[in-house]
XYZ file of N, CA and C in Angstrom:
789
model
N 365.982 -126.699 17.873
C 365.131 -127.872 16.165
C 365.644 -129.482 16.037
N 364.907 -129.918 15.453
C 365.343 -131.219 15.281
C 365.879 -131.097 14.429
N 367.787 -132.203 13.869
C 368.235 -132.159 13.139
C 367.617 -132.959 11.516
N 368.081 -132.589 10.156
C 367.850 -133.145 9.099
C 368.909 -133.014 8.138
N 368.696 -134.541 7.615
C 369.966 -134.643 7.325
C 369.724 -134.080 5.224
N 371.147 -133.743 5.097
C 371.784 -133.095 4.188
C 371.901 -133.831 3.038
N 370.505 -134.479 2.131
C 370.419 -135.483 1.713
C 371.846 -137.176 2.051
N 372.142 -136.937 1.188
C 373.722 -138.308 1.161
C 375.018 -138.278 2.099
N 375.460 -136.789 1.943
C 376.361 -136.277 2.774
C 376.712 -136.514 3.856
N 375.769 -136.363 4.931
C 375.950 -137.185 6.210
C 376.218 -136.161 7.323
N 376.014 -134.789 6.670
C 375.871 -134.073 7.554
C 374.113 -133.513 7.819
N 374.476 -133.108 8.770
C 372.943 -132.840 9.777
C 372.883 -131.551 10.120
N 371.341 -130.985 9.413
C 371.411 -129.744 9.452
C 370.417 -128.896 10.357
N 369.897 -127.441 11.145
C 369.091 -127.128 11.494
C 367.961 -126.649 10.112
N 367.236 -127.035 10.340
C 365.518 -126.358 8.946
C 365.784 -125.706 8.885
N 365.952 -124.405 9.484
C 366.242 -123.373 9.356
C 367.560 -122.452 9.385
N 368.156 -121.818 8.489
C 369.669 -121.657 8.153
C 369.485 -120.193 7.828
N 370.591 -119.527 8.637
C 370.974 -118.020 8.738
C 371.406 -117.499 7.616
N 370.992 -116.297 6.552
C 371.680 -115.850 5.852
C 372.699 -115.019 6.307
N 373.375 -114.579 6.127
C 374.385 -113.515 6.659
C 375.062 -112.575 5.620
N 373.925 -112.266 4.189
C 374.893 -111.024 3.449
C 374.210 -110.073 4.411
N 373.548 -109.611 5.052
C 373.025 -108.755 5.398
C 374.007 -107.944 6.927
N 375.065 -109.149 7.172
C 376.116 -109.049 8.136
C 377.151 -107.949 7.636
N 377.032 -108.104 6.205
C 378.356 -107.649 5.692
C 378.131 -106.347 4.373
N 377.154 -106.512 3.765
C 376.798 -105.790 2.750
C 375.533 -105.451 2.692
N 375.409 -104.009 2.391
C 373.902 -103.406 1.789
C 373.726 -102.367 0.546
N 374.498 -103.025 0.090
C 374.382 -102.312 -1.565
C 373.875 -103.335 -2.749
N 373.260 -103.064 -3.602
C 372.509 -103.995 -4.498
C 372.072 -104.795 -3.671
N 370.818 -105.117 -2.812
C 370.801 -105.944 -2.434
C 368.754 -106.298 -3.057
N 367.760 -107.198 -2.601
C 366.852 -107.284 -3.311
C 366.069 -107.072 -2.168
N 366.621 -106.654 -0.661
C 365.358 -106.534 0.270
C 364.089 -105.153 0.004
N 363.255 -105.202 0.643
C 362.650 -104.460 0.722
C 362.667 -102.845 0.613
N 363.256 -102.628 1.731
C 363.869 -101.568 2.548
C 365.453 -102.015 2.958
N 366.282 -100.227 2.662
C 367.528 -100.437 3.404
C 367.848 -100.485 4.494
N 368.701 -101.227 5.041
C 369.526 -101.668 6.512
C 370.910 -101.161 6.822
N 370.822 -101.000 7.835
C 372.032 -100.612 7.824
C 373.013 -101.530 9.028
N 374.295 -101.875 8.520
C 375.021 -102.940 8.630
C 375.376 -102.741 10.163
N 375.217 -104.290 11.036
C 375.185 -104.063 12.519
C 376.480 -104.185 13.191
N 376.485 -103.766 14.187
C 377.795 -103.388 14.807
C 378.128 -105.224 15.746
N 379.436 -104.864 15.699
C 380.150 -106.350 16.298
C 379.065 -106.858 17.682
N 378.732 -105.827 18.320
C 378.322 -106.211 19.349
C 376.221 -107.469 18.817
N 375.963 -106.989 18.375
C 375.054 -106.898 17.643
C 374.835 -108.617 16.903
N 375.743 -108.160 15.934
C 376.578 -109.722 15.275
C 376.446 -110.650 16.533
N 376.998 -110.249 17.494
C 377.929 -111.582 18.061
C 376.549 -111.931 19.092
N 375.630 -111.116 19.717
C 374.212 -111.236 20.174
C 373.343 -112.237 19.362
N 373.693 -111.963 18.063
C 372.240 -112.673 16.922
C 373.174 -113.280 16.480
N 373.988 -114.194 16.260
C 374.651 -115.571 15.837
C 374.675 -116.222 17.625
N 374.958 -115.777 18.928
C 374.465 -116.322 20.165
C 372.677 -116.985 20.037
N 371.958 -116.058 19.620
C 370.735 -116.068 19.328
C 370.425 -117.441 19.258
N 370.969 -117.194 17.507
C 370.878 -118.206 16.893
C 371.341 -120.033 17.282
N 371.997 -119.796 17.586
C 372.974 -120.917 18.712
C 371.645 -121.097 19.283
N 371.135 -120.387 20.601
C 370.556 -120.620 21.394
C 369.082 -121.336 21.084
N 368.730 -121.099 19.982
C 367.160 -121.649 19.513
C 367.029 -122.632 18.496
N 369.256 -122.986 18.583
C 368.573 -124.244 17.770
C 369.449 -124.763 16.525
N 369.683 -123.255 15.806
C 370.266 -123.261 14.279
C 371.377 -123.572 14.565
N 372.263 -124.461 13.488
C 373.446 -124.645 13.573
C 373.578 -124.449 12.067
N 372.620 -123.752 11.293
C 373.351 -123.392 9.185
C 373.891 -122.396 9.454
N 374.563 -121.896 8.670
C 375.328 -120.320 8.418
C 375.368 -120.627 6.838
N 374.922 -119.573 6.156
C 375.367 -119.436 4.615
C 375.791 -117.567 4.698
N 376.820 -118.459 3.915
C 377.803 -117.087 3.675
C 378.117 -117.371 2.693
N 379.513 -115.875 2.236
C 379.846 -115.810 0.608
C 381.099 -114.917 0.499
N 381.756 -115.136 -0.260
C 382.601 -113.872 -0.685
C 382.323 -112.357 -0.894
N 381.007 -112.490 -1.913
C 380.331 -111.614 -2.950
C 379.487 -110.695 -1.626
N 379.335 -111.780 0.278
C 378.505 -110.778 0.527
C 379.519 -109.844 1.822
N 380.147 -108.851 1.204
C 380.970 -107.991 1.613
C 382.066 -108.584 3.132
N 381.858 -107.886 3.850
C 382.740 -108.282 4.806
C 381.939 -109.637 6.011
N 380.565 -110.311 5.490
C 380.236 -111.516 6.258
C 381.322 -111.702 6.558
N 381.950 -112.972 5.675
C 383.067 -113.805 6.166
C 384.361 -113.421 7.330
N 384.461 -112.007 7.167
C 385.431 -112.262 7.936
C 384.458 -111.962 9.637
N 383.480 -111.387 9.868
C 382.969 -111.211 10.773
C 382.560 -112.124 11.064
N 382.676 -113.397 10.765
C 381.946 -114.652 11.242
C 383.522 -115.318 11.858
N 384.374 -115.267 11.381
C 385.694 -116.034 11.319
C 385.616 -115.306 13.091
N 385.043 -114.061 13.215
C 385.727 -113.380 14.460
C 384.759 -113.733 15.514
N 383.758 -113.909 15.411
C 382.518 -113.024 16.204
C 381.780 -114.687 16.241
N 381.551 -116.056 15.760
C 381.033 -117.114 15.440
C 381.233 -117.788 16.812
N 380.163 -117.652 17.896
C 380.129 -118.453 19.083
C 380.561 -120.229 18.568
N 380.998 -120.668 20.029
C 380.723 -122.500 20.392
C 382.547 -123.052 19.362
N 381.993 -123.916 19.534
C 383.018 -124.883 18.590
C 382.805 -124.958 17.483
N 383.799 -125.000 16.260
C 383.819 -125.328 15.438
C 382.973 -126.347 14.543
N 382.718 -127.345 15.129
C 381.751 -128.043 14.617
C 380.368 -128.199 15.338
N 380.055 -127.233 16.145
C 378.722 -126.774 16.686
C 377.889 -126.775 15.087
N 378.700 -125.720 14.156
C 378.003 -125.052 13.447
C 377.752 -125.427 11.845
N 377.319 -125.715 10.945
C 377.947 -126.107 9.192
C 377.745 -125.048 8.292
N 378.759 -124.491 7.773
C 378.958 -122.787 7.157
C 378.948 -123.733 5.691
N 378.213 -122.791 5.340
C 377.695 -122.811 3.454
C 378.747 -121.284 3.311
N 379.482 -122.127 1.983
C 380.235 -120.696 1.609
C 380.169 -120.469 -0.003
N 380.579 -120.127 -0.601
C 380.229 -119.928 -1.688
C 381.535 -119.473 -2.715
N 381.206 -119.820 -3.977
C 382.658 -119.047 -5.003
C 382.215 -118.907 -6.573
N 383.041 -118.095 -7.502
C 382.166 -117.817 -8.772
C 382.284 -116.334 -8.744
N 381.239 -115.667 -7.821
C 380.943 -114.260 -7.417
C 381.888 -113.065 -6.482
N 382.047 -112.571 -7.116
C 382.679 -111.536 -5.928
C 382.179 -109.580 -6.456
N 381.671 -109.517 -5.546
C 380.927 -107.900 -4.966
C 382.286 -106.779 -5.679
N 382.105 -106.287 -6.170
C 383.572 -104.869 -5.986
C 382.995 -103.517 -6.465
N 383.219 -102.606 -5.845
C 382.918 -101.050 -5.851
C 381.789 -101.428 -6.793
N 380.657 -102.163 -5.794
C 379.368 -101.934 -5.814
C 378.905 -102.251 -7.403
N 379.381 -103.707 -7.804
C 378.491 -104.275 -8.636
C 379.688 -105.611 -8.630
N 378.556 -106.598 -9.614
C 379.301 -108.290 -8.931
C 379.994 -108.256 -11.023
N 381.159 -108.876 -10.170
C 381.415 -109.949 -11.537
C 382.101 -111.431 -11.266
N 381.816 -111.863 -12.231
C 382.293 -113.707 -12.114
C 383.218 -114.558 -12.575
N 383.768 -115.217 -11.935
C 384.606 -115.514 -12.578
C 384.635 -117.515 -11.731
N 384.394 -118.342 -12.517
C 384.550 -119.919 -12.180
C 385.957 -120.541 -12.784
N 386.878 -119.931 -12.843
C 388.079 -120.752 -13.024
C 388.592 -121.667 -12.600
N 389.390 -122.763 -12.837
C 389.626 -123.798 -11.560
C 390.670 -123.034 -10.635
N 391.586 -122.416 -10.923
C 392.388 -122.017 -10.327
C 391.948 -120.511 -9.140
N 391.211 -120.150 -9.590
C 390.321 -118.856 -8.722
C 389.230 -119.964 -7.758
N 389.065 -120.684 -8.581
C 387.842 -121.271 -7.216
C 388.609 -122.003 -5.858
N 390.082 -122.358 -6.432
C 390.974 -123.014 -5.479
C 391.465 -121.696 -4.095
N 391.329 -120.982 -4.853
C 392.097 -119.746 -4.517
C 391.557 -119.300 -3.162
N 390.022 -119.459 -4.110
C 388.898 -118.422 -3.253
C 388.150 -119.362 -1.925
N 388.428 -120.267 -2.188
C 387.858 -121.775 -0.792
C 389.390 -121.252 -0.037
N 390.736 -121.078 -0.171
C 391.156 -120.953 0.120
C 391.475 -119.814 1.368
N 391.135 -118.473 0.731
C 391.113 -117.429 1.163
C 390.217 -117.931 2.365
N 388.815 -118.162 2.336
C 387.777 -117.863 2.913
C 388.255 -118.406 4.043
N 389.045 -119.959 4.424
C 389.171 -121.198 4.929
C 390.075 -120.136 6.499
N 390.877 -118.937 5.657
C 391.655 -118.390 6.433
C 390.043 -117.141 6.860
N 389.047 -116.432 6.303
C 388.730 -115.543 6.855
C 387.882 -116.237 7.228
N 387.169 -116.824 7.606
C 386.314 -117.088 8.142
C 387.138 -118.579 9.559
N 388.303 -118.373 9.582
C 389.598 -118.729 10.915
C 389.082 -120.269 11.073
N 388.719 -121.066 9.918
C 388.584 -122.946 9.735
C 389.286 -123.140 8.915
N 389.372 -124.870 9.430
C 390.785 -125.875 8.645
C 389.485 -126.323 7.365
N 388.300 -126.150 7.336
C 387.407 -126.739 6.532
C 386.070 -126.196 5.840
N 385.176 -126.219 5.548
C 384.025 -125.727 5.394
C 383.526 -127.038 4.724
N 381.754 -126.980 5.229
C 381.076 -128.196 5.411
C 380.481 -128.404 3.819
N 380.677 -126.740 3.016
C 379.357 -127.235 1.918
C 380.123 -125.552 1.127
N 380.669 -126.217 0.080
C 381.254 -124.917 -1.196
C 379.942 -124.295 -2.108
N 379.591 -123.771 -2.615
C 378.182 -124.043 -3.860
C 378.587 -122.876 -4.588
N 378.714 -123.203 -6.186
C 378.965 -122.355 -6.775
C 378.199 -121.348 -7.245
N 378.408 -119.897 -6.898
C 377.377 -119.230 -7.273
C 376.884 -118.634 -8.830
N 375.723 -119.308 -8.893
C 375.745 -119.154 -10.383
C 375.861 -117.905 -11.006
N 376.085 -117.100 -12.304
C 375.070 -115.852 -12.947
C 374.418 -116.027 -13.529
N 374.020 -117.034 -13.793
C 372.562 -117.622 -14.304
C 372.615 -118.608 -15.394
N 374.094 -118.687 -15.933
C 374.422 -119.591 -17.252
C 374.368 -120.952 -16.362
N 374.235 -121.884 -15.429
C 373.832 -123.199 -14.868
C 375.288 -124.195 -15.833
N 374.314 -124.362 -16.968
C 374.970 -125.378 -17.761
C 376.291 -124.572 -18.268
N 376.515 -123.912 -18.826
C 378.041 -123.198 -19.401
C 379.026 -123.586 -18.062
N 378.567 -123.155 -16.889
C 379.362 -122.862 -15.926
C 379.527 -124.502 -15.455
N 378.696 -125.373 -15.404
C 379.222 -126.614 -15.048
C 379.977 -127.558 -16.163
N 379.538 -127.437 -17.398
C 379.899 -128.023 -18.665
C 381.316 -127.285 -19.219
N 381.494 -126.485 -18.827
C 382.995 -125.659 -19.477
C 383.791 -124.505 -18.238
N 383.422 -125.047 -17.804
C 384.546 -124.051 -16.048
C 385.244 -124.408 -15.659
N 386.090 -124.284 -15.146
C 387.168 -125.221 -14.011
C 386.169 -125.368 -12.777
N 385.614 -125.035 -12.318
C 384.608 -125.368 -10.672
C 384.258 -126.077 -10.108
N 383.620 -126.702 -11.144
C 383.199 -127.995 -10.546
C 384.402 -129.031 -10.508
N 385.220 -129.322 -11.092
C 386.786 -129.910 -11.067
C 387.542 -129.471 -10.079
N 387.432 -128.173 -9.597
C 388.664 -127.707 -8.456
C 387.211 -128.198 -7.375
N 386.080 -127.599 -6.998
C 385.594 -128.488 -5.753
C 385.780 -129.532 -5.606
N 385.903 -130.360 -6.975
C 385.811 -132.169 -6.236
C 387.276 -132.606 -5.922
N 388.444 -131.428 -6.490
C 389.523 -131.199 -5.796
C 390.026 -131.720 -4.581
N 388.807 -130.234 -3.978
C 388.887 -129.491 -2.462
C 389.067 -130.774 -1.674
N 387.430 -131.363 -2.274
C 386.783 -132.032 -1.495
C 387.970 -133.471 -1.048
N 388.103 -133.485 -2.423
C 389.056 -134.889 -2.186
C 390.728 -133.903 -1.790
N 390.777 -133.412 -0.608
C 391.987 -132.434 0.124
C 391.393 -132.374 0.922
N 390.034 -133.037 1.572
C 389.847 -132.562 2.469
C 389.399 -131.325 3.153
N 388.709 -130.333 2.228
C 389.626 -128.860 3.029
C 387.996 -128.803 2.607
N 386.625 -129.274 2.296
C 385.371 -129.218 2.061
C 384.661 -130.828 2.348
N 383.312 -131.146 2.962
C 382.663 -131.945 3.268
C 381.657 -132.184 1.796
N 381.015 -131.322 1.162
C 380.123 -131.218 0.249
C 380.508 -130.039 -0.757
N 379.960 -130.443 -2.029
C 379.945 -129.615 -3.191
C 378.296 -129.141 -3.274
N 377.827 -128.284 -4.334
C 376.672 -128.389 -4.955
C 377.123 -126.925 -5.382
N 375.605 -126.812 -6.155
C 375.530 -125.139 -6.729
C 374.318 -124.689 -5.924
N 374.399 -123.142 -6.045
C 373.441 -122.047 -5.978
C 373.092 -121.548 -7.602
N 371.915 -122.493 -8.455
C 371.400 -122.479 -9.437
C 370.362 -121.260 -9.659
N 370.273 -121.303 -10.987
C 369.062 -120.436 -11.546
C 368.338 -120.480 -12.815
N 368.246 -122.338 -12.678
C 367.318 -123.057 -13.533
C 367.010 -124.128 -13.811
N 365.924 -124.786 -13.964
C 365.690 -126.220 -13.691
C 366.192 -126.651 -14.728
N 367.087 -126.929 -15.916
C 368.480 -127.329 -16.506
C 369.214 -127.532 -15.402
N 369.907 -126.356 -15.431
C 371.238 -126.266 -14.602
C 370.946 -127.434 -13.336
N 369.911 -126.842 -12.429
C 369.609 -128.195 -10.847
C 369.482 -129.252 -11.552
N 368.930 -129.535 -12.185
C 368.848 -131.422 -12.921
C 370.451 -131.839 -12.765
N 371.169 -130.792 -13.652
C 372.379 -131.444 -14.222
C 373.206 -131.648 -12.402
N 373.026 -130.500 -11.467
C 373.799 -130.452 -10.373
C 374.084 -132.079 -9.955
N 372.194 -132.476 -10.189
C 371.955 -133.238 -9.492
C 372.441 -135.020 -9.657
N 372.927 -134.774 -11.163
C 373.588 -135.525 -11.952
C 375.591 -135.486 -11.488
N 376.231 -134.165 -10.504
C 377.311 -134.409 -10.711
C 378.412 -133.395 -9.274
N 377.114 -133.175 -8.289
C 377.366 -132.559 -7.073
C 376.313 -133.017 -6.259
N 376.804 -132.482 -5.118
C 376.172 -132.993 -3.350
C 374.872 -132.207 -3.455
N 374.453 -130.907 -3.432
C 373.786 -130.541 -2.842
C 373.457 -129.498 -4.170
N 371.857 -128.544 -3.911
C 371.343 -127.801 -4.974
C 371.008 -127.093 -3.803
N 371.040 -126.000 -4.182
C 370.555 -124.163 -3.802
C 369.278 -124.036 -4.922
N 368.369 -124.540 -4.421
C 366.968 -123.182 -5.713
C 365.763 -122.452 -4.643
N 365.848 -122.013 -5.635
C 364.902 -120.910 -5.461
C 363.070 -121.659 -5.662
N 361.978 -121.287 -3.892
C 360.786 -121.668 -4.218
C 360.042 -121.165 -2.728
N 358.918 -120.762 -3.569
C 358.368 -120.202 -2.991
C 356.869 -119.847 -3.611
N 356.083 -119.112 -2.483
C 354.614 -119.013 -2.988
C 353.864 -118.409 -4.618
N 355.275 -117.621 -4.866
C 354.959 -117.152 -6.105
C 355.824 -117.236 -7.478
N 356.639 -118.550 -6.883
C 357.368 -119.350 -7.882
C 357.934 -120.740 -7.586
N 357.890 -121.486 -8.457
C 357.398 -123.094 -8.425
C 358.172 -123.598 -9.529
N 358.741 -122.736 -10.389
C 359.633 -123.464 -11.770
C 360.206 -124.219 -11.394
N 361.001 -124.283 -10.460
C 362.097 -125.517 -10.005
C 361.620 -126.871 -9.328
N 360.667 -126.914 -9.058
C 359.841 -128.307 -8.274
C 360.477 -129.246 -8.996
N 360.809 -129.720 -9.908
C 361.063 -130.518 -10.629
C 362.689 -130.965 -10.164
N 363.404 -130.505 -9.788
C 364.534 -130.134 -8.876
C 364.411 -130.968 -7.963
N 363.610 -130.401 -7.086
C 363.250 -130.558 -5.882
C 362.869 -132.131 -5.951
N 361.820 -132.578 -6.531
C 362.029 -133.265 -6.862
C 362.462 -134.832 -7.809
N 363.929 -134.187 -8.485
C 364.753 -135.627 -8.941
C 365.992 -135.394 -7.502
N 366.180 -134.543 -6.834
C 366.962 -133.998 -5.719
C 365.999 -135.338 -4.977
N 364.831 -135.044 -4.388
C 364.397 -136.248 -3.373
C 364.905 -137.816 -4.077
N 364.681 -138.292 -5.342
C 364.858 -139.392 -6.016
C 366.382 -139.786 -5.945
N 366.963 -138.503 -5.952
C 368.777 -139.441 -5.760
C 369.388 -138.816 -4.145
N 368.595 -138.061 -3.011
C 368.964 -138.206 -2.360
C 370.103 -137.261 -2.100
N 369.936 -136.807 -3.188
C 370.200 -134.964 -2.839
C 370.158 -134.063 -2.057
N 371.331 -133.128 -1.229
C 370.736 -132.168 0.038
C 370.051 -131.336 -0.695
N 369.141 -130.196 -0.679
C 368.255 -129.626 -0.883
C 368.333 -128.085 -0.471
N 368.690 -126.956 -0.550
C 368.503 -125.984 0.053
C 367.953 -125.034 0.268
N 366.521 -124.419 0.639
C 366.052 -123.345 -0.839
C 366.403 -121.808 -0.289
N 366.433 -120.937 -1.404
C 367.101 -120.209 -1.149
C 366.002 -118.947 -1.764
N 365.009 -117.754 -1.180
C 363.968 -116.571 -1.148
C 363.344 -117.334 -1.241
N 362.440 -117.956 -0.091
C 361.408 -118.585 0.172
C 361.058 -118.259 0.668
N 361.572 -116.808 1.177
C 360.073 -115.536 1.924
C 359.904 -114.466 0.985
N 360.552 -114.920 -0.071
C 360.980 -113.693 -1.282
C 361.642 -112.851 -0.721
N 362.807 -112.673 -0.133
C 363.396 -111.831 0.078
C 363.256 -110.745 1.278
N 362.047 -111.050 1.892
C 361.677 -110.485 2.647
C 360.648 -109.605 2.393
N 359.795 -109.692 1.202
C 359.080 -109.216 0.492
C 357.250 -110.086 1.192
N 357.498 -111.133 1.910
C 356.057 -111.772 2.500
C 355.704 -110.689 3.605
N 354.504 -110.690 4.031
C 353.828 -109.953 4.558
C 353.020 -110.486 5.382
N 353.626 -110.240 7.200
C 353.085 -110.649 8.538
C 353.261 -112.004 8.702
N 353.390 -112.600 10.210
C 352.821 -113.673 10.067
C 352.143 -115.004 8.894
N 351.051 -114.824 8.762
C 350.148 -115.733 8.592
C 350.873 -115.627 6.980
N 351.638 -114.896 6.639
C 352.437 -114.922 4.757
C 353.580 -115.765 5.349
N 354.489 -115.715 6.092
C 355.948 -116.689 6.066
C 355.046 -117.933 6.569
N 353.949 -117.781 7.357
C 353.637 -119.683 7.477
C 353.589 -119.936 6.685
N 352.245 -119.741 5.944
C 352.435 -120.353 4.668
C 353.521 -120.420 3.787
N 354.320 -119.385 2.968
C 355.631 -119.903 3.032
C 356.071 -121.245 3.002
N 356.301 -120.886 4.489
C 357.197 -122.008 4.959
C 356.198 -123.276 5.263
N 355.802 -123.504 5.007
C 354.164 -124.694 4.350
C 354.487 -125.141 3.021
N 354.704 -124.377 2.764
C 354.370 -124.197 1.133
C 355.851 -125.229 0.756
N 356.973 -124.310 1.155
C 358.798 -125.226 0.916
C 358.856 -126.181 1.272
N 358.332 -126.331 2.842
C 358.893 -127.714 3.227
C 357.483 -129.220 2.672
N 356.657 -128.563 2.081
C 355.761 -129.771 1.813
C 355.961 -130.250 0.356
N 357.587 -129.586 0.036
C 357.757 -129.959 -1.281
C 358.997 -131.584 -1.021
N 359.113 -132.452 -2.072
C 359.883 -133.631 -1.377
C 361.522 -132.882 -1.357
N 361.922 -133.576 -1.021
C 363.913 -133.622 -0.799
C 364.474 -131.966 -0.063
N 363.752 -131.344 0.474
C 363.753 -130.489 0.633
C 364.599 -130.574 1.861
N 366.045 -130.381 2.413
C 366.714 -130.148 3.775
C 366.583 -128.755 4.574
N 366.775 -127.993 3.906
C 366.452 -127.027 5.105
C 366.498 -125.099 3.851
N 366.748 -124.108 4.916
C 365.896 -123.185 4.336
C 366.204 -122.044 4.958
N 367.161 -121.177 3.668
C 368.201 -119.727 4.401
C 367.210 -118.807 4.065
N 367.168 -118.095 5.619
C 366.276 -116.729 5.469
C 367.453 -116.429 6.152
N 367.448 -114.784 5.627
C 368.640 -114.406 6.003
C 368.206 -113.127 6.988
N 368.672 -112.838 8.160
C 367.857 -111.574 8.836
C 368.621 -111.225 10.244
N 368.958 -109.464 10.567
C 369.396 -109.182 11.726
C 369.006 -108.763 12.827
N 367.805 -108.794 12.788
C 366.178 -109.084 13.523
C 366.028 -109.974 14.461
N 366.750 -109.942 15.302
C 366.238 -110.818 17.178
C 364.933 -111.121 17.351
N 364.167 -111.156 17.029
C 362.234 -110.852 17.228
C 362.094 -111.774 15.963
N 362.370 -111.461 14.829
C 362.099 -111.822 13.433
C 362.735 -113.209 12.882
N 364.288 -113.847 13.894
C 364.529 -114.724 14.138
C 363.777 -115.593 15.538
N 363.798 -115.268 16.169
C 363.051 -115.953 16.978
C 361.514 -116.366 16.440
N 360.608 -115.321 15.713
C 359.771 -116.191 14.838
C 360.122 -116.659 13.988
N 361.003 -116.910 13.034
C 360.981 -117.650 12.157
C 361.388 -119.331 12.799
N 362.301 -119.249 14.004
C 362.161 -120.494 14.392
C 361.293 -121.424 14.712
N 359.844 -120.511 15.220
C 358.357 -120.537 16.088
C 358.166 -121.462 15.228
N 357.674 -120.639 14.243
C 357.151 -121.278 13.006
C 357.192 -122.077 12.088
N 358.413 -122.383 11.811
C 359.226 -123.253 11.135
C 358.951 -124.585 12.409
N 358.937 -124.730 13.177
C 358.915 -126.152 14.415
C 357.374 -126.212 14.321
N 356.268 -125.088 14.467
C 355.452 -125.919 14.179
C 354.684 -126.244 12.749
N 355.398 -125.469 12.063
C 355.121 -125.671 10.605
C 355.425 -127.634 10.454
N 356.720 -127.571 10.544
C 356.717 -129.005 10.722
C 356.594 -130.133 11.281
N 355.698 -129.842 12.635
C 355.588 -130.474 13.818
C 354.172 -130.804 12.777
N 353.267 -129.954 12.300
C 351.945 -129.812 11.568
C 352.341 -130.946 10.345
N 353.146 -130.877 9.503
C 353.518 -131.492 7.931
C 353.457 -133.310 8.671
N 354.581 -133.021 9.617
C 355.026 -134.506 10.501
C 353.880 -135.387 10.816
N 352.467 -134.373 11.289
C 351.191 -135.401 11.957
C 350.697 -135.746 10.624
N 350.524 -134.909 9.314
C 349.739 -134.909 8.505
C 349.553 -136.889 7.961
């Protein structure tokens, strides 16, 4: 897949990123049906397939169970073959989430993620919002901590996985990247994408396929066309542990982007 600029960060990403929550957690997730966490052999093959298909963007988080640990062991190739996006703020413990956006905890979480992922830097770290975006950005220490980590060279870019228009717009003024929700059933955050395009900020789309609730190939194609027709979109994160789905998603997204470019 042809690489795309992640805003003005200097990072080049595949338009499709692999979400990895299913590699490490199957509790309290929003997918339409239960799934078993795959074994190491299956994960290793899935990651190798992703690389062969041209995917270099990997999305993970400490709240995704054993996802980071498994990526640290099983991710193939050289470190610079991959763009790793991780997060801070959310912890998943004993079947439920808790949140901590303090300065010191943010530093500690990133340092732990570096060890767990077996790397000396992270390409992107996002604040994993609990829904109160503005309070996190204005009153908590996570933003300052990520800026400090960026200055230390431990992360290349920072941003927020936001949950409101107001929060997303605030991110545009303070951070490099926003992860926003956009799909055929929800377009309320389009002003965030438009602002990002004007400011040349990176945009990653979450829930573009409505967490697996889009039926059939036509539905997936229509969803991807809608997402990538919006201004400012750099990439779209889609989680799967199904090799056929991964292959189909790459084929569809390449077709959609070719059609959009020729319009």
